[in-house]
mmCIF file of C-alpha atoms and ligand atoms in Angstrom:
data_model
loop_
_atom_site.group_PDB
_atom_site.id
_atom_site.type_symbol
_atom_site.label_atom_id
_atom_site.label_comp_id
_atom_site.label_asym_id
_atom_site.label_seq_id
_atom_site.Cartn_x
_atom_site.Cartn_y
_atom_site.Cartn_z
ATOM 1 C CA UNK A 818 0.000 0.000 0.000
ATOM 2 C CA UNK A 819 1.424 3.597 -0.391
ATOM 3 C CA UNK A 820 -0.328 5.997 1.579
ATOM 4 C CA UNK A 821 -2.063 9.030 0.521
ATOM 5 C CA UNK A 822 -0.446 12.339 1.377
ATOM 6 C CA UNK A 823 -2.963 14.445 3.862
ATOM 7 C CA UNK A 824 -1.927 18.167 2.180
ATOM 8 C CA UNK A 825 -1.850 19.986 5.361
ATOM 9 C CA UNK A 826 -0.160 23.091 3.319
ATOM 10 C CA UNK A 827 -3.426 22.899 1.123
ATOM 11 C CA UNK A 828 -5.588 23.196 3.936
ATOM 12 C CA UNK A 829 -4.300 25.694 5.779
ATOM 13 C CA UNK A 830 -4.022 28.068 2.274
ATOM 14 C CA UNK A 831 -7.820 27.331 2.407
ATOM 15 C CA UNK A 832 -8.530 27.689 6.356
ATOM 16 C CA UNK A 833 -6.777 31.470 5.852
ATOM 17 C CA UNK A 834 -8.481 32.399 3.088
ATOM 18 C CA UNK A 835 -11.607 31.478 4.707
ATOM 19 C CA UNK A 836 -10.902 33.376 7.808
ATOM 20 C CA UNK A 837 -9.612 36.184 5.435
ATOM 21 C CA UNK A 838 -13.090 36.464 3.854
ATOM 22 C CA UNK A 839 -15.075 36.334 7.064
ATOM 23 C CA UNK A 840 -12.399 39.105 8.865
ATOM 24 C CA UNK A 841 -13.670 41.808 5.973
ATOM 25 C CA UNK A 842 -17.246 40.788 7.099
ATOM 26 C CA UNK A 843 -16.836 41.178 10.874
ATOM 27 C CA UNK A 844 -14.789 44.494 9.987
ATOM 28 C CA UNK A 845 -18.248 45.595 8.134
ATOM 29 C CA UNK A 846 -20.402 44.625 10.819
ATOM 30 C CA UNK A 847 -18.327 45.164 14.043
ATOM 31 C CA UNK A 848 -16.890 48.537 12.155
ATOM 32 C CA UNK A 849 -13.075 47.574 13.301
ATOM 33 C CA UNK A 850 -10.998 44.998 12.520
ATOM 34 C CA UNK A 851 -10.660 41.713 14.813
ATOM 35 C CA UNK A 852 -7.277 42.078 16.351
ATOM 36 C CA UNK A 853 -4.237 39.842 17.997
ATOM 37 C CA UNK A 854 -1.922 40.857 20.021
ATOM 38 C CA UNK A 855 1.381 38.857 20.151
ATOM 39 C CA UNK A 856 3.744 38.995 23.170
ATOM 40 C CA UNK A 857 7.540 38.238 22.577
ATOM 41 C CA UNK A 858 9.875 38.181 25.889
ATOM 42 C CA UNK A 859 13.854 37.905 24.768
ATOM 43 C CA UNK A 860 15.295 37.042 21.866
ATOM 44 C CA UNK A 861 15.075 33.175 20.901
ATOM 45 C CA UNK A 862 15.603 33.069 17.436
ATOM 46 C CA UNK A 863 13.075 30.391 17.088
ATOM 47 C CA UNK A 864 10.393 32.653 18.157
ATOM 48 C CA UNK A 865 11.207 35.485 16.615
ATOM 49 C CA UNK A 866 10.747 33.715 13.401
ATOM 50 C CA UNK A 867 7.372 32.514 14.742
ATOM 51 C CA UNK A 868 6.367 35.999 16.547
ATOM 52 C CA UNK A 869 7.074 37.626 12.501
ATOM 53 C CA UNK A 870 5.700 34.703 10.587
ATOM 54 C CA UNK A 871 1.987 34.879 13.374
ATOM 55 C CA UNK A 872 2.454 39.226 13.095
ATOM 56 C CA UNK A 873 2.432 38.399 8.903
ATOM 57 C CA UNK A 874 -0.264 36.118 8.464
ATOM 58 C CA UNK A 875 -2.705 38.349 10.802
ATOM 59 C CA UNK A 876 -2.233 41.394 8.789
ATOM 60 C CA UNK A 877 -2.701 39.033 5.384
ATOM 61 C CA UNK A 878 -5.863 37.807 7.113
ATOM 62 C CA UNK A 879 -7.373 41.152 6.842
ATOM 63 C CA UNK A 880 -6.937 41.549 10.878
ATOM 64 C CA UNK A 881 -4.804 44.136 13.424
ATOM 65 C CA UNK A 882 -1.660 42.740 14.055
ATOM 66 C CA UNK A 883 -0.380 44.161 17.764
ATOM 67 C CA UNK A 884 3.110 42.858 18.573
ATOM 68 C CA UNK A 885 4.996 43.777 21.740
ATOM 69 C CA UNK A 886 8.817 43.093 22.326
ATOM 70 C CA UNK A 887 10.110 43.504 25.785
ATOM 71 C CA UNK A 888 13.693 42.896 26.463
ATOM 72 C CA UNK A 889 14.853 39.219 27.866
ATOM 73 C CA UNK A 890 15.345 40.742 31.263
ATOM 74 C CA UNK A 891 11.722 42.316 31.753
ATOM 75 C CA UNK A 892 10.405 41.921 35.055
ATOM 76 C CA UNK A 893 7.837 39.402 35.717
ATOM 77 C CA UNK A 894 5.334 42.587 37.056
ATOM 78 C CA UNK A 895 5.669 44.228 33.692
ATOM 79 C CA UNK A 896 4.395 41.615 31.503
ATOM 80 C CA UNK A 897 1.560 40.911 33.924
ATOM 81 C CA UNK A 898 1.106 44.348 33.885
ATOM 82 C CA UNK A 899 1.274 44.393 29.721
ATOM 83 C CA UNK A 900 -1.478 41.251 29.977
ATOM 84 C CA UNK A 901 -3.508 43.163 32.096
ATOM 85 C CA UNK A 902 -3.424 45.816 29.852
ATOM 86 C CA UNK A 903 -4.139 43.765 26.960
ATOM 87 C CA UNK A 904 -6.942 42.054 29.114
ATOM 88 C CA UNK A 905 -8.824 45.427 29.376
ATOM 89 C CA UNK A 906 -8.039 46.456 25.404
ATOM 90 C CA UNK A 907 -11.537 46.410 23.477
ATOM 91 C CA UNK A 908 -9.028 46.195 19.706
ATOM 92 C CA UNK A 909 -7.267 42.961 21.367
ATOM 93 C CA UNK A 910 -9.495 40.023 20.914
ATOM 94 C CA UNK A 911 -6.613 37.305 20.962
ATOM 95 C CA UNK A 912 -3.651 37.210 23.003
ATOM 96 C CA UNK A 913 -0.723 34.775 22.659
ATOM 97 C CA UNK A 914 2.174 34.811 24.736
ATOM 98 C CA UNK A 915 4.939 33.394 22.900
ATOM 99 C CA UNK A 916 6.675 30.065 25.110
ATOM 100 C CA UNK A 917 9.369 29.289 26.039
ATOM 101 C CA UNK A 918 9.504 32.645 28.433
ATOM 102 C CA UNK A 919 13.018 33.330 30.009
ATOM 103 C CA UNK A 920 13.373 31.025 33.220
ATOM 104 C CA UNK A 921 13.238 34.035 35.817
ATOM 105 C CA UNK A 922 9.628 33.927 34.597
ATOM 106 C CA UNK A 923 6.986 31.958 36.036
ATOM 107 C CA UNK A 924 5.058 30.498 32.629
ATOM 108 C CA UNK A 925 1.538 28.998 34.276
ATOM 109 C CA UNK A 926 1.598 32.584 36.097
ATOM 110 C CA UNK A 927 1.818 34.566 33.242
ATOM 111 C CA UNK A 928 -0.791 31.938 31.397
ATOM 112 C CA UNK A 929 -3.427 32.164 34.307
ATOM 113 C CA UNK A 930 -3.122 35.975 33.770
ATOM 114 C CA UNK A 931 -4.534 36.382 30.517
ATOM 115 C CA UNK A 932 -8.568 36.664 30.287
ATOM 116 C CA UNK A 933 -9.454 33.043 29.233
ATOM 117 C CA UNK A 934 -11.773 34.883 26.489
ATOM 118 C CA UNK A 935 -8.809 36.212 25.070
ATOM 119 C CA UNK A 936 -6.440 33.324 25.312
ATOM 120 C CA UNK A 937 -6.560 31.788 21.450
ATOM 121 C CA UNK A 938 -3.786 29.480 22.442
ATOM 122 C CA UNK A 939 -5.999 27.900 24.784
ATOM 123 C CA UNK A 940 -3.205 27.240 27.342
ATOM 124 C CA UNK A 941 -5.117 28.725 30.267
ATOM 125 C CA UNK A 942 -6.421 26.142 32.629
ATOM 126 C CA UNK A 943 -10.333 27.701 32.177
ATOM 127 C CA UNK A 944 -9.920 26.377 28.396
ATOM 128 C CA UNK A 945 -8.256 23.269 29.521
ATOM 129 C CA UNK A 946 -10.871 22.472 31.386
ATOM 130 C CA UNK A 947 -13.602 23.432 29.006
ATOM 131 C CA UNK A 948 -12.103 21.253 26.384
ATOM 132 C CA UNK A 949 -12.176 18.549 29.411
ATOM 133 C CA UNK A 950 -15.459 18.986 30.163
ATOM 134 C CA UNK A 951 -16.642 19.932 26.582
ATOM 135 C CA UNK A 952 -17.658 23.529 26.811
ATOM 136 C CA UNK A 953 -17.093 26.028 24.367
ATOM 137 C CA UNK A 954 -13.198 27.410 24.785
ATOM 138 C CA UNK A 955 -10.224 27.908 23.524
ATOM 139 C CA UNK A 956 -8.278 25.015 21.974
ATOM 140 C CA UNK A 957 -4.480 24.522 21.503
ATOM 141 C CA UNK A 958 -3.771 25.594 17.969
ATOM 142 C CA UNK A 959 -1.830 22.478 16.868
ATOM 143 C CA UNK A 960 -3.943 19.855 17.917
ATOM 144 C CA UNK A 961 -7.323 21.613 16.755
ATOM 145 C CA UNK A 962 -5.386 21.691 13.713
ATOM 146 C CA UNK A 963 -4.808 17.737 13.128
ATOM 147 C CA UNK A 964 -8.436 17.075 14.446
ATOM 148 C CA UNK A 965 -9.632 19.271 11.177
ATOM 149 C CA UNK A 966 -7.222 17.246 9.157
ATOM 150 C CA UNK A 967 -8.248 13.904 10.437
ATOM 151 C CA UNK A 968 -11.823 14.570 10.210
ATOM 152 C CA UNK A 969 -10.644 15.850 6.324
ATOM 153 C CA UNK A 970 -10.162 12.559 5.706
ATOM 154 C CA UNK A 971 -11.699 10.613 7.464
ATOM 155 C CA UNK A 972 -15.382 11.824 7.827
ATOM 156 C CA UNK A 973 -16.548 10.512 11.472
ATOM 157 C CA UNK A 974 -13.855 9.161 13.695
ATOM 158 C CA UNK A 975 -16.432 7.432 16.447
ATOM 159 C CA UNK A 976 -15.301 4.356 17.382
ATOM 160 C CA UNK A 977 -12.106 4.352 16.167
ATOM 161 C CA UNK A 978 -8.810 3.103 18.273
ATOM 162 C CA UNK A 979 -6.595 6.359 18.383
ATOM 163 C CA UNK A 980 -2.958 6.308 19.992
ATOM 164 C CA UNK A 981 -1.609 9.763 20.704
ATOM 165 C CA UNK A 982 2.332 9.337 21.512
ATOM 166 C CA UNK A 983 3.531 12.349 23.624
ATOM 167 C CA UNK A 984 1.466 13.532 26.755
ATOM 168 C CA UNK A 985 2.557 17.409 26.473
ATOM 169 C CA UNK A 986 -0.081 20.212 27.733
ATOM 170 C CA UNK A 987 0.712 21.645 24.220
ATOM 171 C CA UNK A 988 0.167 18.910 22.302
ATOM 172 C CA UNK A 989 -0.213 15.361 23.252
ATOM 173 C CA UNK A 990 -3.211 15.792 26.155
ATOM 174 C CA UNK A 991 -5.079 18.613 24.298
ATOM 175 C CA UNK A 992 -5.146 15.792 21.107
ATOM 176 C CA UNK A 993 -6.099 13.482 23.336
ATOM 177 C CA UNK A 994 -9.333 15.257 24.646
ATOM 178 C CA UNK A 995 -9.927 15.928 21.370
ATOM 179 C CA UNK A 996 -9.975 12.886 19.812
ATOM 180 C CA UNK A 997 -12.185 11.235 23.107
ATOM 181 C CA UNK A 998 -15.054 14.135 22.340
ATOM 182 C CA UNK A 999 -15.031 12.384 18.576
ATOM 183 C CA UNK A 1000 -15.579 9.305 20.621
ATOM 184 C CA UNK A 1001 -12.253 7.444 19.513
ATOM 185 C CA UNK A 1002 -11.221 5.119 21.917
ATOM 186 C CA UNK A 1003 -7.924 6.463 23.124
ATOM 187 C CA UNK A 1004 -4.845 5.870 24.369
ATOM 188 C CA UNK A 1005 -1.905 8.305 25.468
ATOM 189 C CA UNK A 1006 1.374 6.976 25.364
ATOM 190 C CA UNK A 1007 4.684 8.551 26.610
ATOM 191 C CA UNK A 1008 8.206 7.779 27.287
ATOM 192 C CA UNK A 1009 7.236 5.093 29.914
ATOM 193 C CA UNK A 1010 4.870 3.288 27.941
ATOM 194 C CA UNK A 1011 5.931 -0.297 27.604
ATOM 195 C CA UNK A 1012 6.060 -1.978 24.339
ATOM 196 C CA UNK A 1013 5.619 0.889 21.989
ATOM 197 C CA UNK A 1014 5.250 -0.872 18.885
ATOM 198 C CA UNK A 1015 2.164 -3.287 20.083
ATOM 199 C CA UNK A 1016 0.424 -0.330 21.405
ATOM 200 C CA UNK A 1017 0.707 1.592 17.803
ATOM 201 C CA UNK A 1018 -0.171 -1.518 15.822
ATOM 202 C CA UNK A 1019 -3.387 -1.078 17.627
ATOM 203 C CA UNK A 1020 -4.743 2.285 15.965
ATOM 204 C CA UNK A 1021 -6.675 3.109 13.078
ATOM 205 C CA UNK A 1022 -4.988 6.753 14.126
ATOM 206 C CA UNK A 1023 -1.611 7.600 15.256
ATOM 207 C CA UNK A 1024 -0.405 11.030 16.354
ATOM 208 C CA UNK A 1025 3.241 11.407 16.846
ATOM 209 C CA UNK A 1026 4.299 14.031 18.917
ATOM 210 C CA UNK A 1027 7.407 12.943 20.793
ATOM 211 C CA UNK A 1028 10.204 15.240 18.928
ATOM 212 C CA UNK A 1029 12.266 12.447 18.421
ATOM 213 C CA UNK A 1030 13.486 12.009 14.476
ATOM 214 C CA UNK A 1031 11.807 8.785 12.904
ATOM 215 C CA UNK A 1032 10.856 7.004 16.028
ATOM 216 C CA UNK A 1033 7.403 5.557 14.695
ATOM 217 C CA UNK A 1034 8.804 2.927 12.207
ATOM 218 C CA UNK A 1035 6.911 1.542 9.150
ATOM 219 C CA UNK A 1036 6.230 -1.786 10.627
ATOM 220 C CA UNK A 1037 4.706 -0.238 13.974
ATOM 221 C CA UNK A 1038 1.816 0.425 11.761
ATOM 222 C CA UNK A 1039 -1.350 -1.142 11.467
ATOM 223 C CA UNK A 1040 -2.050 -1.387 7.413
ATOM 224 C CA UNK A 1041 -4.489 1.552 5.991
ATOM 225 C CA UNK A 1042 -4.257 3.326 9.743
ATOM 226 C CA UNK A 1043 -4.035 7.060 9.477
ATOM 227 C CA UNK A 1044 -0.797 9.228 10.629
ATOM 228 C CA UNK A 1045 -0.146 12.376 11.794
ATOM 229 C CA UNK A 1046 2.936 13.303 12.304
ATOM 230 C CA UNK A 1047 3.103 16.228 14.718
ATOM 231 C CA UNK A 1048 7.144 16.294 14.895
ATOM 232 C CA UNK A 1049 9.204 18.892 13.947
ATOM 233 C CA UNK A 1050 13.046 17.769 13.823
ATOM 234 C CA UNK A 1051 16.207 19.237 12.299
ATOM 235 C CA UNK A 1052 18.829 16.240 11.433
ATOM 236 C CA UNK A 1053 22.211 16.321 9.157
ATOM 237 C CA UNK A 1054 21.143 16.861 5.617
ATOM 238 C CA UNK A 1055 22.530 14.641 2.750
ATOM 239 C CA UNK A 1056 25.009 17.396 1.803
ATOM 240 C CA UNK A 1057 27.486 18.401 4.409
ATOM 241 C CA UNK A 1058 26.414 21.218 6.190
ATOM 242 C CA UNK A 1059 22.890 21.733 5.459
ATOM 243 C CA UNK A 1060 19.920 20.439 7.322
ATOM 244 C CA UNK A 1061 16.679 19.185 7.176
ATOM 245 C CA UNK A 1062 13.222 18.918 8.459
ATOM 246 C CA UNK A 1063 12.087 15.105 9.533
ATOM 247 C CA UNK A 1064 9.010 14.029 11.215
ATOM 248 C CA UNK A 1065 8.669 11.566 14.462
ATOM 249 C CA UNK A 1066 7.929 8.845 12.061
ATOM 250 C CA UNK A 1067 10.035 7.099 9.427
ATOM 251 C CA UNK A 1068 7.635 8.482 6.536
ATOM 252 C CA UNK A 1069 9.486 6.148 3.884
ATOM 253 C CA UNK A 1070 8.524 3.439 5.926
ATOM 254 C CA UNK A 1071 5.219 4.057 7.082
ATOM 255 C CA UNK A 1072 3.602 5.457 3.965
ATOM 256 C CA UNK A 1073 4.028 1.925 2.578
ATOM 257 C CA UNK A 1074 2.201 0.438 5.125
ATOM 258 C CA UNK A 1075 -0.488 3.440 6.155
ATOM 259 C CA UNK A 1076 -3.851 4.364 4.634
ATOM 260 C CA UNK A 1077 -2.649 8.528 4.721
ATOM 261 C CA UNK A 1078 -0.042 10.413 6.116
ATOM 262 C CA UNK A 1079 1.362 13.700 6.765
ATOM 263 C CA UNK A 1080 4.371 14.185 5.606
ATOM 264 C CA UNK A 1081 7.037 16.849 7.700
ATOM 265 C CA UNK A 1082 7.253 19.828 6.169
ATOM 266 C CA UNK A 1083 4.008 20.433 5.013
ATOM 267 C CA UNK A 1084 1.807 18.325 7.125
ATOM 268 C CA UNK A 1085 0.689 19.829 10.432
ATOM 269 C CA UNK A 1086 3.302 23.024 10.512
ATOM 270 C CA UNK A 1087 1.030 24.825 8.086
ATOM 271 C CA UNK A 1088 -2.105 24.377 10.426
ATOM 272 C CA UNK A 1089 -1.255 26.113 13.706
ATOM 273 C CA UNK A 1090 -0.940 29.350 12.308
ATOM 274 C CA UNK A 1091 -3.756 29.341 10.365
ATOM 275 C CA UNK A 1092 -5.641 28.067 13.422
ATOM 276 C CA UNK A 1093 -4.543 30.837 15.547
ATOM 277 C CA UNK A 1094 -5.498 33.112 13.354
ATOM 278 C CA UNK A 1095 -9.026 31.276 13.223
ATOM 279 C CA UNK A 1096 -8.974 31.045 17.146
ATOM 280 C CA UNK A 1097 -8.705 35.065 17.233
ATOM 281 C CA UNK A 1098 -11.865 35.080 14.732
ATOM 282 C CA UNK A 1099 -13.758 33.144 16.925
ATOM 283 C CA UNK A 1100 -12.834 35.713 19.707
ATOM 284 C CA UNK A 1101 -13.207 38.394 18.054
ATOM 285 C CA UNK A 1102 -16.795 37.444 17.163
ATOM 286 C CA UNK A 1103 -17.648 36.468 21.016
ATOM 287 C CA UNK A 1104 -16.307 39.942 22.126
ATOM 288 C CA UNK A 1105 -17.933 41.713 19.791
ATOM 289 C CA UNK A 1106 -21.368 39.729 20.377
ATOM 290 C CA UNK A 1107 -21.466 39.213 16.577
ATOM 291 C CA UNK A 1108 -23.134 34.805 15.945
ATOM 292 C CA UNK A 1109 -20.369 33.223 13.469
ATOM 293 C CA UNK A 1110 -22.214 29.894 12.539
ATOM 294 C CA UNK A 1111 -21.161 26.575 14.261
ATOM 295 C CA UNK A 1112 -18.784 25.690 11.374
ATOM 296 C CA UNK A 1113 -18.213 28.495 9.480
ATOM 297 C CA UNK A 1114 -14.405 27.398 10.056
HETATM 298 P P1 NAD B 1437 7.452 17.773 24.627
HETATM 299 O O1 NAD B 1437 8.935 17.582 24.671
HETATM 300 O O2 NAD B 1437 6.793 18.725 25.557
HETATM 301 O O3 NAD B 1437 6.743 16.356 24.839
HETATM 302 C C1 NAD B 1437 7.234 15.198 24.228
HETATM 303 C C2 NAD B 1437 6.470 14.004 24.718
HETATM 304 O O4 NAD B 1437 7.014 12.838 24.102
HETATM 305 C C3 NAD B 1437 6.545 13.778 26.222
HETATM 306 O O5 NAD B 1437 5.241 13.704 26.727
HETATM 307 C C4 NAD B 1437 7.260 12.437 26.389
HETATM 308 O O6 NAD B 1437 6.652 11.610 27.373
HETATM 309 C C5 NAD B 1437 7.108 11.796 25.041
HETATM 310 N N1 NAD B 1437 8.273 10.976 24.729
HETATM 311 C C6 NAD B 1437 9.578 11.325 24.809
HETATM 312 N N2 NAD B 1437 10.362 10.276 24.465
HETATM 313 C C7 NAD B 1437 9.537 9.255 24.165
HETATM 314 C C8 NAD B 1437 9.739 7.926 23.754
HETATM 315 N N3 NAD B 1437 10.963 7.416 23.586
HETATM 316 N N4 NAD B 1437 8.656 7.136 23.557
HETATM 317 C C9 NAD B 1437 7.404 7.637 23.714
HETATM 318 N N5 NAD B 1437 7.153 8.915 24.095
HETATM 319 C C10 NAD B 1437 8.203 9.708 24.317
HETATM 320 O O7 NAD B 1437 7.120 18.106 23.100
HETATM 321 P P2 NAD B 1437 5.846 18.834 22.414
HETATM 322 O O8 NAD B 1437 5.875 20.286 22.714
HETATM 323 O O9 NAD B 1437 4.609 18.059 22.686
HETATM 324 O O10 NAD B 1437 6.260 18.656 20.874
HETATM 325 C C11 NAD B 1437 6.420 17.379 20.292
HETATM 326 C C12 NAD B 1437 6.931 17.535 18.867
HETATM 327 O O11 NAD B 1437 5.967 18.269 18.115
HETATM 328 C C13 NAD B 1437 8.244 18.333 18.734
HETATM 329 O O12 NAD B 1437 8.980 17.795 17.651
HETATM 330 C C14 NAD B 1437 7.769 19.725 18.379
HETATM 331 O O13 NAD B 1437 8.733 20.447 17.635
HETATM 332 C C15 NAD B 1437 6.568 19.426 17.539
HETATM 333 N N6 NAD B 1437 5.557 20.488 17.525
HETATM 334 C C16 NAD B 1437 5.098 20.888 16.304
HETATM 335 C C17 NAD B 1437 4.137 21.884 16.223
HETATM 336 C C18 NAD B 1437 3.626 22.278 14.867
HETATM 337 O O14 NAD B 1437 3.632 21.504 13.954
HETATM 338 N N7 NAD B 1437 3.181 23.466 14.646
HETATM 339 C C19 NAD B 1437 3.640 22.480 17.379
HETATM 340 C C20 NAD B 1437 4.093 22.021 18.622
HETATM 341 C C21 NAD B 1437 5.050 21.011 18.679
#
């Protein structure tokens, strides 16, 4: 079998346009723009790149794009402060707080800080416990993002055995709750879980989020299951000195074995951003008391 590619790049370019066109109609009716406001402590060139790349895509989206960079040696009180602020700020309807924040910093603080209404990462632990309890929140961009791909493909996903690998608040747990309120039958494994292998041969879905290069092997997979591959790892590339971007699972192997599969890049990456910027549509139609249909996006 040779599995078919899920285009995550295709559905994100679709997923922002969307958004795009329904920004210039909340503009219209809410007479301002819906608006996120992006908070970058220090200088991690990794976020940076994000932090531009999130500050981008908002403005292409047709929305106000609000970034703040304080230096890395801000004091905790000031960026509370600048949440608070941004709490209180009727053109801020999303707020994201870019992680990893520098260690004198106290992250679930600063989290629990900003209005749960606001919080379009869904990191605060209001919208982890809506998601838990299945109320209408916030939820984490990236796994909200391979829900929408899985249920791409696959239509209804009730019934079906799901193993999530990784138990991260970001990632693995968040995918987790999502995939139990499609009523998959679920299991979350992690770096303790014995006998890896068996329990992945058991899933019609596997979600890889470890950040390990090419853990998942080809022969861990049950034939025709579907794979997403939520890793994101730079290894040696074939010519000296340059790099490249692998997965958490050996995607030669598996896409002989699985039904469809993301591949790394182009898979999952795409969709957080254009989630996010989704997320802070959402909010900005709840703030603005304006109804956005159940699945307009
Ligand atoms: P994390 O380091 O917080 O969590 C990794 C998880 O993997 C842990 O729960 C751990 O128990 C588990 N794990 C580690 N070694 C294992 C092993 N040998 N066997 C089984 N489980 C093991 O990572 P994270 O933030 O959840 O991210 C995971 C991966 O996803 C990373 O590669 C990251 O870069 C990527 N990521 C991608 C996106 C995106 O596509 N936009 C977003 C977030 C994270």
């Amino acid at each position: 079998m040779t599995a078919a590619i899920i285009d995550g790049k295709a559905f994100a370019a679709d997923l922002r346009g969307r958004v795009g066109t329904l920004a210039r109609a909340f503009e219209a009716s809410a007479g301002r723009k819906a608006g996120l406001a992006v908070v970058l402590v220090g200088e991690d060139p990794a976020s940076q790149v994000y932090v531009r790349s999130k500050g981008k895509s908002t403005l292409e989206a047709g929305m106000a794009s609000f970034e703040h960079k304080l230096p890395a040696e801000t004091p905790e009180a000031d960026l509370l402060a600048l949440v608070e602020q941004l709490n209180t700020d009727p053109a801020v309807d999303g707020i994201l707080v870019q992680l990893p924040l520098p260690a004198h910093m106290n992250e679930a603080k600063v989290i629990a800080a900003i209005n749960p209404d606001k919080d379009v990462d869904g990191f605060n632990v209001i919208n982890v416990g809506r998601l838990a309890t299945g109320l209408n929140g916030f939820v984490p961009c990236t796994p909200l993002g391979c829900i929408m791909l899985l249920k791409d493909r696959l239509g209804s996903l009730s019934g079906l055995d799901a193993v999530v690998i990784g138990r991260s608040n970001i990632v693995g747990k968040p995918m987790a709750q999502l995939l139990l309120a499609e009523s998959c039958t679920v299991t979350i494994a992690h770096s303790r879980t014995k006998d890896l292998p068996e329990v992945v041969r058991r899933a019609d879905i596997v979600v890889a989020a470890v950040g390990r290069p090419e853990m998942i092997k080809g022969d861990w997979i049950k034939p025709g299951a579907t794979v997403i591959d939520v890793g994101i790892n730079r290894v040696p590339g074939k010519v000296e000195g340059k790099t490249r971007l692998v997965g958490d699972v050996d995607f030669a192997g598996a896409s002989e074995v699985a039904g469809a599969i993301t591949p790394v890049p182009g898979g999952v990456g795409p969709m957080t951003i254009a989630v996010l910027l989704r997320n802070a549509l959402v909010a900005a139609h709840r703030n603005a008391g304006i109804a956005l249909a159940k699945d307009a996006i």
